[in-house]
CSV table of C-alpha atoms in Angstrom, one decimal:
chain,number,residue,atom,x,y,z
A,282,MET,CA,-13.4,-23.4,16.0
A,283,ALA,CA,-10.3,-21.9,17.6
A,284,ARG,CA,-11.0,-18.6,15.7
A,285,ARG,CA,-14.6,-18.5,16.8
A,286,LEU,CA,-13.6,-19.0,20.5
A,287,GLY,CA,-10.6,-16.7,20.4
A,288,ARG,CA,-8.3,-19.6,21.3
A,289,GLN,CA,-4.9,-20.8,20.0
A,290,PHE,CA,-5.0,-23.9,17.9
A,291,TYR,CA,-2.5,-26.8,18.2
A,292,ASP,CA,-2.3,-30.1,16.4
A,293,SER,CA,-0.2,-32.6,18.2
A,294,ASP,CA,1.0,-34.2,15.0
A,295,HIS,CA,2.1,-30.9,13.6
A,296,GLU,CA,3.8,-30.0,16.8
A,297,ILE,CA,5.8,-33.3,16.7
A,298,GLU,CA,6.8,-32.6,13.1
A,299,ALA,CA,7.8,-29.0,14.0
A,300,ARG,CA,10.0,-30.1,16.9
A,301,THR,CA,11.7,-33.0,15.1
A,302,GLY,CA,12.0,-31.3,11.7
A,303,VAL,CA,10.7,-34.4,9.9
A,304,ARG,CA,7.4,-35.7,8.8
A,305,ILE,CA,5.5,-38.4,10.8
A,306,PRO,CA,6.4,-41.3,8.3
A,307,VAL,CA,10.1,-40.5,8.8
A,308,ILE,CA,9.7,-40.9,12.6
A,309,PHE,CA,7.9,-44.2,12.1
A,310,GLU,CA,10.7,-45.3,9.7
A,311,HIS,CA,13.5,-44.5,12.1
A,312,GLU,CA,11.9,-45.0,15.6
A,313,GLY,CA,9.0,-47.3,14.9
A,314,GLU,CA,5.5,-46.8,16.2
A,315,ASP,CA,6.7,-47.1,19.8
A,316,GLY,CA,9.1,-44.3,19.4
A,317,PHE,CA,6.5,-42.1,17.8
A,318,ARG,CA,4.0,-42.8,20.5
A,319,GLN,CA,6.5,-41.8,23.2
A,320,ARG,CA,7.0,-38.5,21.5
A,321,GLU,CA,3.3,-38.1,21.1
A,322,ALA,CA,2.6,-38.7,24.8
A,323,GLN,CA,5.2,-36.1,25.8
A,324,THR,CA,3.7,-33.6,23.4
A,325,ILE,CA,0.1,-34.2,24.6
A,326,ASP,CA,1.1,-34.0,28.2
A,327,GLU,CA,2.7,-30.6,27.6
A,328,LEU,CA,0.0,-29.2,25.4
A,329,THR,CA,-2.9,-30.3,27.7
A,330,GLN,CA,-1.3,-28.3,30.5
A,331,ARG,CA,-1.7,-25.0,28.6
A,332,SER,CA,-4.7,-22.7,29.0
A,333,GLY,CA,-7.0,-21.3,26.4
A,334,ILE,CA,-6.3,-23.7,23.6
A,335,VAL,CA,-8.0,-26.0,21.1
A,336,LEU,CA,-6.1,-29.2,20.5
A,337,ALA,CA,-6.5,-31.8,17.8
A,338,THR,CA,-4.8,-35.1,18.7
A,339,GLY,CA,-3.6,-37.9,16.5
A,340,GLY,CA,-6.0,-40.8,16.0
A,341,GLY,CA,-3.8,-43.3,17.9
A,342,ALA,CA,-3.3,-41.0,20.9
A,343,VAL,CA,-6.0,-42.9,22.8
A,344,LEU,CA,-4.0,-46.1,22.8
A,345,ARG,CA,-2.0,-44.9,25.8
A,346,ALA,CA,-3.8,-44.7,29.1
A,347,GLU,CA,-1.8,-41.6,30.1
A,348,ASN,CA,-3.0,-39.7,27.0
A,349,ARG,CA,-6.6,-40.7,27.8
A,350,GLU,CA,-6.3,-39.5,31.4
A,351,ASN,CA,-4.6,-36.3,30.4
A,352,ILE,CA,-7.2,-35.2,27.8
A,353,LYS,CA,-10.1,-36.3,30.0
A,354,SER,CA,-8.9,-34.6,33.2
A,355,ARG,CA,-7.6,-31.4,31.7
A,356,GLY,CA,-10.2,-30.4,29.2
A,357,THR,CA,-13.6,-30.9,27.4
A,358,VAL,CA,-13.3,-33.6,24.8
A,359,VAL,CA,-15.4,-33.9,21.6
A,360,TYR,CA,-15.2,-37.1,19.6
A,361,LEU,CA,-16.1,-36.5,16.0
A,362,ARG,CA,-17.2,-39.9,15.0
A,363,ALA,CA,-17.1,-41.0,11.3
A,364,ASN,CA,-17.8,-44.4,9.9
A,365,PRO,CA,-14.9,-46.4,8.2
A,366,HIS,CA,-16.2,-45.7,4.7
A,367,ASP,CA,-16.2,-41.9,5.2
A,368,LEU,CA,-12.7,-42.2,6.8
A,369,TRP,CA,-11.5,-44.1,3.8
A,370,LEU,CA,-12.9,-41.5,1.4
A,371,ARG,CA,-11.1,-38.8,3.4
A,372,THR,CA,-7.7,-40.6,3.6
A,373,ARG,CA,-7.4,-42.7,0.4
A,374,ARG,CA,-5.0,-40.2,-1.2
A,375,ASP,CA,-3.1,-39.3,1.9
A,376,LYS,CA,0.5,-40.7,1.9
A,377,ASN,CA,1.3,-39.2,5.3
A,378,ARG,CA,-0.4,-41.9,7.3
A,379,PRO,CA,2.0,-44.7,8.0
A,380,LEU,CA,-0.5,-47.2,9.4
A,381,LEU,CA,-2.6,-46.9,6.2
A,382,GLN,CA,0.2,-47.7,3.8
A,383,THR,CA,-1.0,-51.3,3.3
A,384,ALA,CA,-2.4,-53.3,0.4
A,385,ASP,CA,-5.9,-52.8,1.8
A,386,PRO,CA,-6.2,-49.4,3.6
A,387,ARG,CA,-9.9,-49.7,3.8
A,388,ALA,CA,-9.7,-53.0,5.7
A,389,ARG,CA,-7.1,-51.4,7.9
A,390,LEU,CA,-9.4,-48.5,8.7
A,391,GLU,CA,-12.2,-51.0,9.7
A,392,GLN,CA,-9.7,-52.7,12.1
A,393,LEU,CA,-8.6,-49.4,13.6
A,394,PHE,CA,-12.1,-48.3,14.0
A,395,GLN,CA,-13.0,-51.5,15.9
A,396,GLU,CA,-10.0,-51.2,18.1
A,397,ARG,CA,-10.4,-47.5,19.0
A,398,ASP,CA,-14.0,-46.5,19.0
A,399,ALA,CA,-14.6,-47.6,22.6
A,400,LEU,CA,-11.4,-45.7,23.7
A,401,TYR,CA,-12.6,-42.6,22.0
A,402,ARG,CA,-16.0,-42.9,23.7
A,403,GLU,CA,-14.2,-43.4,27.0
A,404,CYS,CA,-12.5,-40.1,26.7
A,405,ALA,CA,-15.4,-38.1,25.2
A,406,THR,CA,-17.5,-35.5,26.9
A,407,PHE,CA,-19.5,-35.4,23.7
A,408,VAL,CA,-19.8,-37.7,20.7
A,409,ILE,CA,-20.9,-36.1,17.4
A,410,GLU,CA,-21.7,-38.2,14.4
A,411,THR,CA,-20.1,-36.3,11.6
A,412,GLY,CA,-21.4,-37.7,8.3
A,413,ARG,CA,-20.1,-35.4,5.6
A,414,PRO,CA,-21.3,-31.9,6.4
A,415,SER,CA,-19.5,-28.7,5.6
A,416,VAL,CA,-16.9,-27.5,8.0
A,417,ASN,CA,-19.1,-24.6,9.0
A,418,ALA,CA,-22.1,-26.8,9.8
A,419,LEU,CA,-20.0,-29.0,12.0
A,420,VAL,CA,-18.4,-26.2,13.8
A,421,ASN,CA,-21.8,-24.8,14.5
A,422,MET,CA,-23.0,-28.2,15.8
A,423,VAL,CA,-20.0,-28.4,18.2
A,424,LEU,CA,-20.6,-24.9,19.4
A,425,MET,CA,-24.2,-25.5,20.0
A,426,GLN,CA,-23.5,-28.6,22.2
A,427,LEU,CA,-20.9,-26.7,24.2
A,428,GLU,CA,-23.2,-23.7,24.7
A,429,MET,CA,-26.1,-26.0,25.8
A,430,ALA,CA,-23.8,-27.6,28.3
A,431,GLY,CA,-22.7,-24.2,29.6
A,432,ILE,CA,-19.1,-25.0,28.7
A,433,VAL,CA,-18.8,-21.9,26.5
A,434,PRO,CA,-20.8,-18.6,26.7
A,435,SER,CA,-24.2,-18.8,24.9
A,436,ASN,CA,-23.4,-15.6,23.1
A,437,THR,CA,-20.6,-17.2,21.1
A,438,GLU,CA,-20.9,-15.8,17.6
A,439,VAL,CA,-22.4,-18.2,15.1
A,440,SER,CA,-20.7,-17.0,12.0
A,441,HIS,CA,-21.0,-18.5,8.6
A,442,GLU,CA,-17.5,-17.2,7.4
A,443,VAL,CA,-15.3,-20.0,8.8
A,444,SER,CA,-12.9,-21.1,6.1
A,445,ASP,CA,-13.2,-24.7,4.9
A,446,THR,CA,-9.4,-24.9,5.1
A,447,ALA,CA,-9.0,-23.4,8.5
A,448,GLU,CA,-6.3,-25.0,10.6
A,449,GLY,CA,-8.8,-25.5,13.4
A,450,ALA,CA,-11.0,-27.6,11.2
A,451,ARG,CA,-9.1,-31.0,10.9
A,452,ALA,CA,-11.0,-34.2,11.6
A,453,GLU,CA,-8.4,-36.6,10.3
A,454,THR,CA,-5.1,-37.6,11.8
A,455,HIS,CA,-1.9,-39.2,10.5
A,456,ASP,CA,-3.0,-42.8,11.0
A,457,VAL,CA,-6.8,-42.7,11.3
A,458,ALA,CA,-9.3,-40.1,10.5
A,459,HIS,CA,-11.4,-39.7,13.6
A,460,ASP,CA,-9.9,-37.9,16.6
A,461,VAL,CA,-10.3,-37.0,20.2
A,462,ALA,CA,-9.6,-33.4,21.0
A,463,HIS,CA,-8.6,-31.6,24.3
A,464,ASP,CA,-10.6,-28.7,25.4
A,465,VAL,CA,-12.9,-27.7,22.6
A,466,THR,CA,-12.1,-29.4,19.3
A,467,GLY,CA,-12.2,-27.5,16.0
A,468,GLN,CA,-11.8,-30.6,13.9
A,469,ALA,CA,-14.4,-30.6,11.2
A,470,GLY,CA,-12.6,-31.6,8.0
A,471,GLY,CA,-9.4,-33.1,6.8
A,472,SER,CA,-6.2,-31.5,5.8
A,473,ASP,CA,-7.1,-32.7,2.3
A,474,GLY,CA,-10.4,-30.9,2.5
A,475,ASP,CA,-12.6,-33.8,1.5
A,476,PRO,CA,-15.3,-33.1,4.1
A,477,ALA,CA,-15.7,-29.6,2.7
A,478,GLN,CA,-16.8,-31.0,-0.7
A,479,ALA,CA,-20.4,-30.8,-1.8
A,480,GLY,CA,-22.2,-33.5,0.1
A,481,ARG,CA,-24.8,-34.1,2.7
A,482,GLU,CA,-25.5,-30.8,4.5
A,483,GLU,CA,-27.9,-32.1,7.1
A,484,ALA,CA,-26.9,-31.4,10.7
A,485,PRO,CA,-24.9,-34.2,12.3
A,486,GLN,CA,-26.3,-35.9,15.4
A,487,ALA,CA,-24.7,-35.2,18.8
A,488,THR,CA,-24.8,-37.6,21.7
A,489,PRO,CA,-23.6,-36.5,25.1
A,490,ALA,CA,-21.2,-38.9,26.8
A,491,ALA,CA,-20.6,-39.2,30.5
A,492,PRO,CA,-20.2,-35.8,32.0
A,493,ALA,CA,-16.6,-34.7,32.5
A,494,PRO,CA,-15.5,-33.1,35.8
A,495,ASP,CA,-14.0,-30.1,34.2
A,496,THR,CA,-15.7,-26.9,33.0
A,497,LEU,CA,-13.3,-25.9,30.3
A,498,SER,CA,-10.7,-24.2,32.5
A,499,ARG,CA,-8.3,-24.4,29.5
């Protein structure tokens, strides 16, 4: 998505890891979830003040009101909504998600989904039901919604050459697989590539949420 729009891509989790020099689970181990959330809030506050970017946030970012306010007021937010079963399929082999390192990660995903879905919707300019389409199909769906809303130019190239492993095509996060993203999100598949596997290719359904006051100034 970032490549198609000519924007720079950031992932808040990757930024935190780059700045600390350690992986997310190590931060959780030494600072706990509260320590990580503080780092996350500082990173998101900084990144959402930048112009011309696509930002993927961690799944738990919406837990803090300041994060919700920053992403809503500073950009256009696309919530790529997936059901807990699909989230489990995407994350079941991922050891870099501290909140899913439990005896029953599937039940944990169900719990996280129930806790966070309403918060994601609160932030979202658009809600897109992802299913399990290809990365390219989902990128095209997001672009179509943004173009129809006049958020990006209608002449944005609809290419079919987006790599299934592009950095701007990540739907999962370190602790739960559905995200909210600042500006225009390029999240359409996980870092493990699961959503790019052969599967349902039908177009996902998009549902506009309450209009946001911004017009993609960043």
